[in-house]
PDB file of C-alpha atoms and ligand atoms in Angstrom:
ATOM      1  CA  UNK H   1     -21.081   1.076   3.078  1.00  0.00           C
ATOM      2  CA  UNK H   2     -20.014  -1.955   4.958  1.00  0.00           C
ATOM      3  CA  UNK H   3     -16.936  -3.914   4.288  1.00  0.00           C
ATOM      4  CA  UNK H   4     -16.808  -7.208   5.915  1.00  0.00           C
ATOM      5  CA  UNK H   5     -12.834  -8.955   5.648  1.00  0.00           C
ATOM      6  CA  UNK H   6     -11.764 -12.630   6.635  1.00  0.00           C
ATOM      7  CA  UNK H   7      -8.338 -11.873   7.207  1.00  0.00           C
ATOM      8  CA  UNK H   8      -7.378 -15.376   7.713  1.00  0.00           C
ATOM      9  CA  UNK H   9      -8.997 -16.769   4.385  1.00  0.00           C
ATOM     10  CA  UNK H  10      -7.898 -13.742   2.726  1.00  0.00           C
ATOM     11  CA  UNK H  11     -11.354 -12.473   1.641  1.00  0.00           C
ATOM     12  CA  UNK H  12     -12.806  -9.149   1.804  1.00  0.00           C
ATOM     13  CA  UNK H  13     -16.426  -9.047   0.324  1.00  0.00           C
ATOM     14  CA  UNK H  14     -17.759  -5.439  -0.664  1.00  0.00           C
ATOM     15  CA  UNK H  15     -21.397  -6.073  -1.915  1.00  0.00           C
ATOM     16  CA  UNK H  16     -24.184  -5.395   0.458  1.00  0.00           C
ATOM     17  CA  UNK H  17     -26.217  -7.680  -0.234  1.00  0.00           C
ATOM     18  CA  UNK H  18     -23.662 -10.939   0.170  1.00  0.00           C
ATOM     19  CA  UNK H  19     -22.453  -9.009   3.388  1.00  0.00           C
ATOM     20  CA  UNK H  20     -26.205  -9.269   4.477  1.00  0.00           C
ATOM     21  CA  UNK H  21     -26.292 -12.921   3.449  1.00  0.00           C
ATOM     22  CA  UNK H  22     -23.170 -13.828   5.279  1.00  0.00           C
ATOM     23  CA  UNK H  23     -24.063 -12.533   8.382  1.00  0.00           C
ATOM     24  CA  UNK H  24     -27.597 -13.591   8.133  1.00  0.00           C
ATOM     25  CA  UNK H  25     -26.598 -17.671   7.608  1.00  0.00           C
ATOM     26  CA  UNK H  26     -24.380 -16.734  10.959  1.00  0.00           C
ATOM     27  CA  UNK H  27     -27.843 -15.365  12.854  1.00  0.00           C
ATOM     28  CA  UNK H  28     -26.568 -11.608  12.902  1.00  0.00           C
ATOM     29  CA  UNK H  29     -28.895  -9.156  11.850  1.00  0.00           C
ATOM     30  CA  UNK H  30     -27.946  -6.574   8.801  1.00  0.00           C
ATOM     31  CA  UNK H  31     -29.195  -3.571   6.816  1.00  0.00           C
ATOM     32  CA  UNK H  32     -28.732  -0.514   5.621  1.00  0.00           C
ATOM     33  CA  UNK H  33     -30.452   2.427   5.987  1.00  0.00           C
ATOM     34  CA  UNK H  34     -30.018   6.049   4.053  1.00  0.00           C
ATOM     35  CA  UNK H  35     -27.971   8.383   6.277  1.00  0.00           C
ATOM     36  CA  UNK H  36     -27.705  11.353   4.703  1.00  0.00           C
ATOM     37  CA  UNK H  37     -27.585  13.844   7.257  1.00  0.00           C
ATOM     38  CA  UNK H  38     -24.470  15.956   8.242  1.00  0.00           C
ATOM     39  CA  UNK H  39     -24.405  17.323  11.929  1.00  0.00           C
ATOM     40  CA  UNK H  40     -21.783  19.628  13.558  1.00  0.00           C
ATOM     41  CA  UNK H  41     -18.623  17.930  15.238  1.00  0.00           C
ATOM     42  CA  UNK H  42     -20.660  19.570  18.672  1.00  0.00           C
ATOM     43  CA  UNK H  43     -24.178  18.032  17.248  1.00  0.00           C
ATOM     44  CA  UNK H  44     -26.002  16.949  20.697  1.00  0.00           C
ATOM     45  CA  UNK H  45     -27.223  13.791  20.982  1.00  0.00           C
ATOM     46  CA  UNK H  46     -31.317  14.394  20.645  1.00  0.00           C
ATOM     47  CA  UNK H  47     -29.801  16.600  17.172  1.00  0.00           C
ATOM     48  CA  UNK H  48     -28.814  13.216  15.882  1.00  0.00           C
ATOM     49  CA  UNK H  49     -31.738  10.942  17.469  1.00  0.00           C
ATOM     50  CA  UNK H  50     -34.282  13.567  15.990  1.00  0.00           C
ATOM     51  CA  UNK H  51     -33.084  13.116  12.642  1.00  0.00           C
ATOM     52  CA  UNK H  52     -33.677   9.923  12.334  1.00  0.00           C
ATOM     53  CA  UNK H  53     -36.809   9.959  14.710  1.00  0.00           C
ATOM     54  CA  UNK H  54     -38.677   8.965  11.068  1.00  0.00           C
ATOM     55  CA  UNK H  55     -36.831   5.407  10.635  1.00  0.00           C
ATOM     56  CA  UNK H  56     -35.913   4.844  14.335  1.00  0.00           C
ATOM     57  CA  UNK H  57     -39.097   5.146  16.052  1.00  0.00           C
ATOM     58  CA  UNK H  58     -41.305   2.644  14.217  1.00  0.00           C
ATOM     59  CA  UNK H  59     -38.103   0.287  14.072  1.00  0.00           C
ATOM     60  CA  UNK H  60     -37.544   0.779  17.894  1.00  0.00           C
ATOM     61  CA  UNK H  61     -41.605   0.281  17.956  1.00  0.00           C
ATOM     62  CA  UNK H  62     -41.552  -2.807  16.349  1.00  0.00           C
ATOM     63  CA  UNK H  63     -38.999  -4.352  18.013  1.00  0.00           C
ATOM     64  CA  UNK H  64     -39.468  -3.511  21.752  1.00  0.00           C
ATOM     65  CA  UNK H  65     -36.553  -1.317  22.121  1.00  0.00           C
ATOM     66  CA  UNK H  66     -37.261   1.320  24.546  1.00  0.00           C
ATOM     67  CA  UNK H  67     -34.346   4.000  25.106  1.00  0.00           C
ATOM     68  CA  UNK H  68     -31.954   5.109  22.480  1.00  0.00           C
ATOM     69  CA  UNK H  69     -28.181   7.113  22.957  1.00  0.00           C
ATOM     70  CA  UNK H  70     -25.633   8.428  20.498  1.00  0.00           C
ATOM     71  CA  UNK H  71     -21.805   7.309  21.054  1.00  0.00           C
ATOM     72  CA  UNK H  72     -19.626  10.297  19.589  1.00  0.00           C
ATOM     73  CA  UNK H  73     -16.165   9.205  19.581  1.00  0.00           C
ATOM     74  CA  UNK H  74     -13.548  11.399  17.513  1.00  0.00           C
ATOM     75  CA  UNK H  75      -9.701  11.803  18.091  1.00  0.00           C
ATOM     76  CA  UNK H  76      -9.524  14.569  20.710  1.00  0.00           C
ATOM     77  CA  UNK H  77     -12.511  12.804  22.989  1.00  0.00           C
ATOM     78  CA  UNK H  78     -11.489  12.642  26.570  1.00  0.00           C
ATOM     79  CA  UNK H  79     -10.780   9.408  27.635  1.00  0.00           C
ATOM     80  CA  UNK H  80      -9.950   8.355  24.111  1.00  0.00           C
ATOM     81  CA  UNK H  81      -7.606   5.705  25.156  1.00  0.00           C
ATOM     82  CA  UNK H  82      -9.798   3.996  27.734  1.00  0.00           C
ATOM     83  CA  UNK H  83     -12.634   3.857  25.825  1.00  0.00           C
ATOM     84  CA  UNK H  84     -10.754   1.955  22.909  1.00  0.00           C
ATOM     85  CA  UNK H  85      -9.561  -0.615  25.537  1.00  0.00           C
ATOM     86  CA  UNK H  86     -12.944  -1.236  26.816  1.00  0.00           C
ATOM     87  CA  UNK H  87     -14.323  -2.368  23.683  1.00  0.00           C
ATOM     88  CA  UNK H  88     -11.273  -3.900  22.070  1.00  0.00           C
ATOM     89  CA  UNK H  89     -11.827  -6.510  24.339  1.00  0.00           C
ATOM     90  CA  UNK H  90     -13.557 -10.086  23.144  1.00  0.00           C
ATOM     91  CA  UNK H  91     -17.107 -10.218  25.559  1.00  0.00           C
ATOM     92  CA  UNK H  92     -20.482 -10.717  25.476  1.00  0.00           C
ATOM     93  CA  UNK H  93     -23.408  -9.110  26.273  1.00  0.00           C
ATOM     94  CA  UNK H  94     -26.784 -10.350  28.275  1.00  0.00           C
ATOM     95  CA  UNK H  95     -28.866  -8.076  25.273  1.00  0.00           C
ATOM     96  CA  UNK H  96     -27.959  -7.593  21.253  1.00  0.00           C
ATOM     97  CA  UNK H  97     -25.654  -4.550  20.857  1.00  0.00           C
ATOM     98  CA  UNK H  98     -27.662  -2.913  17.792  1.00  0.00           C
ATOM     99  CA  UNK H  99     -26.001   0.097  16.412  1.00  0.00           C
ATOM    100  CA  UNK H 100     -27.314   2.788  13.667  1.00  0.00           C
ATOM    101  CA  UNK H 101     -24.237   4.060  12.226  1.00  0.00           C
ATOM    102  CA  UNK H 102     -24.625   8.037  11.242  1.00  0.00           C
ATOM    103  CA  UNK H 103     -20.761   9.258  10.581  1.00  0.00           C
ATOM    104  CA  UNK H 104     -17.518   7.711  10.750  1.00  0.00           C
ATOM    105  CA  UNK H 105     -16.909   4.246  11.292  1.00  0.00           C
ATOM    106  CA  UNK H 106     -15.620   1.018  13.399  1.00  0.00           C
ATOM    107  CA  UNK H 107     -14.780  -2.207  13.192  1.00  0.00           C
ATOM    108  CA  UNK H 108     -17.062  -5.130  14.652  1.00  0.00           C
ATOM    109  CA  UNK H 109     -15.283  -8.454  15.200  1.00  0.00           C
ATOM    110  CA  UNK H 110     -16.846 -11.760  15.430  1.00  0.00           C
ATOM    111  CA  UNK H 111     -15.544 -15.047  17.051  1.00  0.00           C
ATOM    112  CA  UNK H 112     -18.675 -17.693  16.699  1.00  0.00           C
ATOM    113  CA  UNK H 113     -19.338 -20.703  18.974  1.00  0.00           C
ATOM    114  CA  UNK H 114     -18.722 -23.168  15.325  1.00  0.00           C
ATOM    115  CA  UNK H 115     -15.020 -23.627  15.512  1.00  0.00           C
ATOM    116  CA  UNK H 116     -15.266 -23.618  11.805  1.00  0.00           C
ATOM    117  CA  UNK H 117     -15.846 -20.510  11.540  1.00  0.00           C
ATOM    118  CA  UNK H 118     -13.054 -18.279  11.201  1.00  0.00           C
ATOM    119  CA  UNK H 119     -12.871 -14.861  13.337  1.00  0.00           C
ATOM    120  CA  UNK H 120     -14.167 -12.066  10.609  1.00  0.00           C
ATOM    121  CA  UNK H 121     -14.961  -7.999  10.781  1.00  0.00           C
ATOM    122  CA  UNK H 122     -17.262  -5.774   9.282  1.00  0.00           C
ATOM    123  CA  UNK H 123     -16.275  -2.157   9.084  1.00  0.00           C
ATOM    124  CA  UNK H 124     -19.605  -0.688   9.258  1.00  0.00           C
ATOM    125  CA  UNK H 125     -19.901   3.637   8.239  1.00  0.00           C
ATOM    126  CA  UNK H 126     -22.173   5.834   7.686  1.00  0.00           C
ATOM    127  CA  UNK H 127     -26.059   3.740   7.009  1.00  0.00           C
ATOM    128  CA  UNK H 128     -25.169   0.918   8.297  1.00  0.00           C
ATOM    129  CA  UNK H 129     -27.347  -0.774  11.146  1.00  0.00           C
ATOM    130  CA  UNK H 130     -25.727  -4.206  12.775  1.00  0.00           C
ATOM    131  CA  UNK H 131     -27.088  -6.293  15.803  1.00  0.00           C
ATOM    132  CA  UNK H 132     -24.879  -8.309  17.338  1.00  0.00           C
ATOM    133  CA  UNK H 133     -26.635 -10.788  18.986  1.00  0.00           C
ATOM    134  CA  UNK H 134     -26.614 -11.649  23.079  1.00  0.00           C
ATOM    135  CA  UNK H 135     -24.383 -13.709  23.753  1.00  0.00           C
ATOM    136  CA  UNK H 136     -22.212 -13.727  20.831  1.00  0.00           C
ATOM    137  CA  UNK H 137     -18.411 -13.480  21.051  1.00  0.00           C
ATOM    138  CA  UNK H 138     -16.845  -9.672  19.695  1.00  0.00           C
ATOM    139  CA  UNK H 139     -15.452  -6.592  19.776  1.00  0.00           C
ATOM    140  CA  UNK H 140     -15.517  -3.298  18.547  1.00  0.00           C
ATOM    141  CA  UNK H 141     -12.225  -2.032  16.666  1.00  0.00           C
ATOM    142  CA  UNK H 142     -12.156   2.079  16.728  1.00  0.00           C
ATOM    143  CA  UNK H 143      -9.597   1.823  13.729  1.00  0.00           C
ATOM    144  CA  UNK H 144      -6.842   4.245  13.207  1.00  0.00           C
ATOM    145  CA  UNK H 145      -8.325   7.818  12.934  1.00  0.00           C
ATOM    146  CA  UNK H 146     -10.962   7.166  15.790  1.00  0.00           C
ATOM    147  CA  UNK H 147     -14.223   8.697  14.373  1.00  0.00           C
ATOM    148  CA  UNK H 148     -17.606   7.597  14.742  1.00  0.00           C
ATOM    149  CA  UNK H 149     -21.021   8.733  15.426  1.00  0.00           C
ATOM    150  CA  UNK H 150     -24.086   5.741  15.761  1.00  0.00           C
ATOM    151  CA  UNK H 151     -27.002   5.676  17.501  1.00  0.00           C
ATOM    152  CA  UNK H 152     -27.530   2.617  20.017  1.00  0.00           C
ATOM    153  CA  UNK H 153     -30.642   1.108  20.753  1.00  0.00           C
ATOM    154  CA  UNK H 154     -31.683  -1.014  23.997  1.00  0.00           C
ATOM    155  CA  UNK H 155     -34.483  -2.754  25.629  1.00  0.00           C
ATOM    156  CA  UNK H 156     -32.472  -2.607  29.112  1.00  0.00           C
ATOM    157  CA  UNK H 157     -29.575  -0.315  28.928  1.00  0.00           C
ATOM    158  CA  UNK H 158     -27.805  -3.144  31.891  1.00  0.00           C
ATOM    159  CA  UNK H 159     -28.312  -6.043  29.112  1.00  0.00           C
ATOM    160  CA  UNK H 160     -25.050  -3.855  27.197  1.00  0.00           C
ATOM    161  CA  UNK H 161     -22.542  -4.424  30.326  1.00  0.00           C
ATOM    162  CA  UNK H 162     -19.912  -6.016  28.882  1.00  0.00           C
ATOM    163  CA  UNK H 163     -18.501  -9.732  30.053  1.00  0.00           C
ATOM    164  CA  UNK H 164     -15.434 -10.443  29.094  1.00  0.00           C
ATOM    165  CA  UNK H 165     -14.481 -13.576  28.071  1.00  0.00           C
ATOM    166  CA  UNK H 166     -10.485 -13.444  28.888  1.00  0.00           C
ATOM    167  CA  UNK H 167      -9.634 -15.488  25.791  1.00  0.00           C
ATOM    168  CA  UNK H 168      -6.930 -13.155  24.328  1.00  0.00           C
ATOM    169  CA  UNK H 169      -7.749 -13.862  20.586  1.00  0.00           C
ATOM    170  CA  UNK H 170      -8.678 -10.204  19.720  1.00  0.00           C
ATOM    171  CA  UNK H 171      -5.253  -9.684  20.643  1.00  0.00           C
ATOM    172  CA  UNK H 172      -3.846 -12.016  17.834  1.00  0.00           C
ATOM    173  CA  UNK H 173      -6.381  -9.948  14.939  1.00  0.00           C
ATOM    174  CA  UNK H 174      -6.255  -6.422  16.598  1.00  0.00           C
ATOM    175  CA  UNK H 175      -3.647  -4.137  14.822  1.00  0.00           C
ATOM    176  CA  UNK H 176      -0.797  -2.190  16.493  1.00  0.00           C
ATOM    177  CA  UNK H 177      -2.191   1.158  16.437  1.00  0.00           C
ATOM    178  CA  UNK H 178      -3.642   1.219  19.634  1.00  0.00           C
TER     179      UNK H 178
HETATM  180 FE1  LIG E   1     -20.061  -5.162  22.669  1.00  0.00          FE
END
């Protein structure tokens, strides 16, 4: 169950369906989806796609996605520290970074164009599905205890090469863990 946090305005909001609201009035796609299944810590990745072929397909159907993978990202993955860095990074993306999340979690932060809008996250676990839209300002926050399993989705895997924007504000929210 997502938790979405403002940490400048002090707010942390808990309920699904005003976390769905709030990112809907902001133009970013939200839901939730029952993800009940428990793989291996060695589950392959068509283990995980497969069992949730039944809600993935038609959605991936419906809206024109084409290729699916599986990032699997726990605390003794090789590269561990590299990959964090990657996506800790504010950028963009030419194509909407839609994950499915099976297991674990991570932490999706958004900076939007309104400068009235203050930077927020949502931790998104297990059920959760998020699409960040193209061209929207964020990045991805492993947390702590790195852990996550979620299925990505793309029309054009190239559209999910990441542009960074430079601006050094994820620096000023992320925590000192890393
Ligand atoms: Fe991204």
């Amino acid at each position: 169950m997502a938790i979405l946090t403002i940490p400048d305005n002090h707010i942390i909001i808990n309920n699904p369906l005003e976390i769905k609201q709030y990112l809907s009035d902001r133009g970013i796609w939200f839901d939730q989806w029952t993800a009940g299944e428990k793989f291996n810590p060695d589950a392959t990745q068509d283990e995980i796609i497969s069992a949730y072929a039944y809600v993935l397909k038609p959605f991936m159907e419906a809206n024109g996605y084409k290729t699916s993978d599986v990032i699997n990202i726990h605390k003794d993955s090789e590269n561990l520290l590299a990959i964090r860095t990657k996506f800790l990074a504010e950028h963009t993306h030419s194509e909407d970074e839609v994950r499915f999340f099976v297991d674990g979690q991570g932490y999706f932060w958004f900076h939007l164009e309104d400068q009235d809008e203050p930077i927020f996250n949502v931790c998104c676990q297990a059920g959760d599905l998020i699409s960040v839209p193209a061209g929207t300002k964020h990045w991805f926050d492993l947390g702590p205890e790195p852990f996550v399993k979620a299925i990505r989705v793309f029309i054009d895997q190239s559209g999910w090469i990441p542009d960074y924007t430079n601006s050094g504000l994820d620096q000023k929210y992320n925590p000192k863990y890393v």
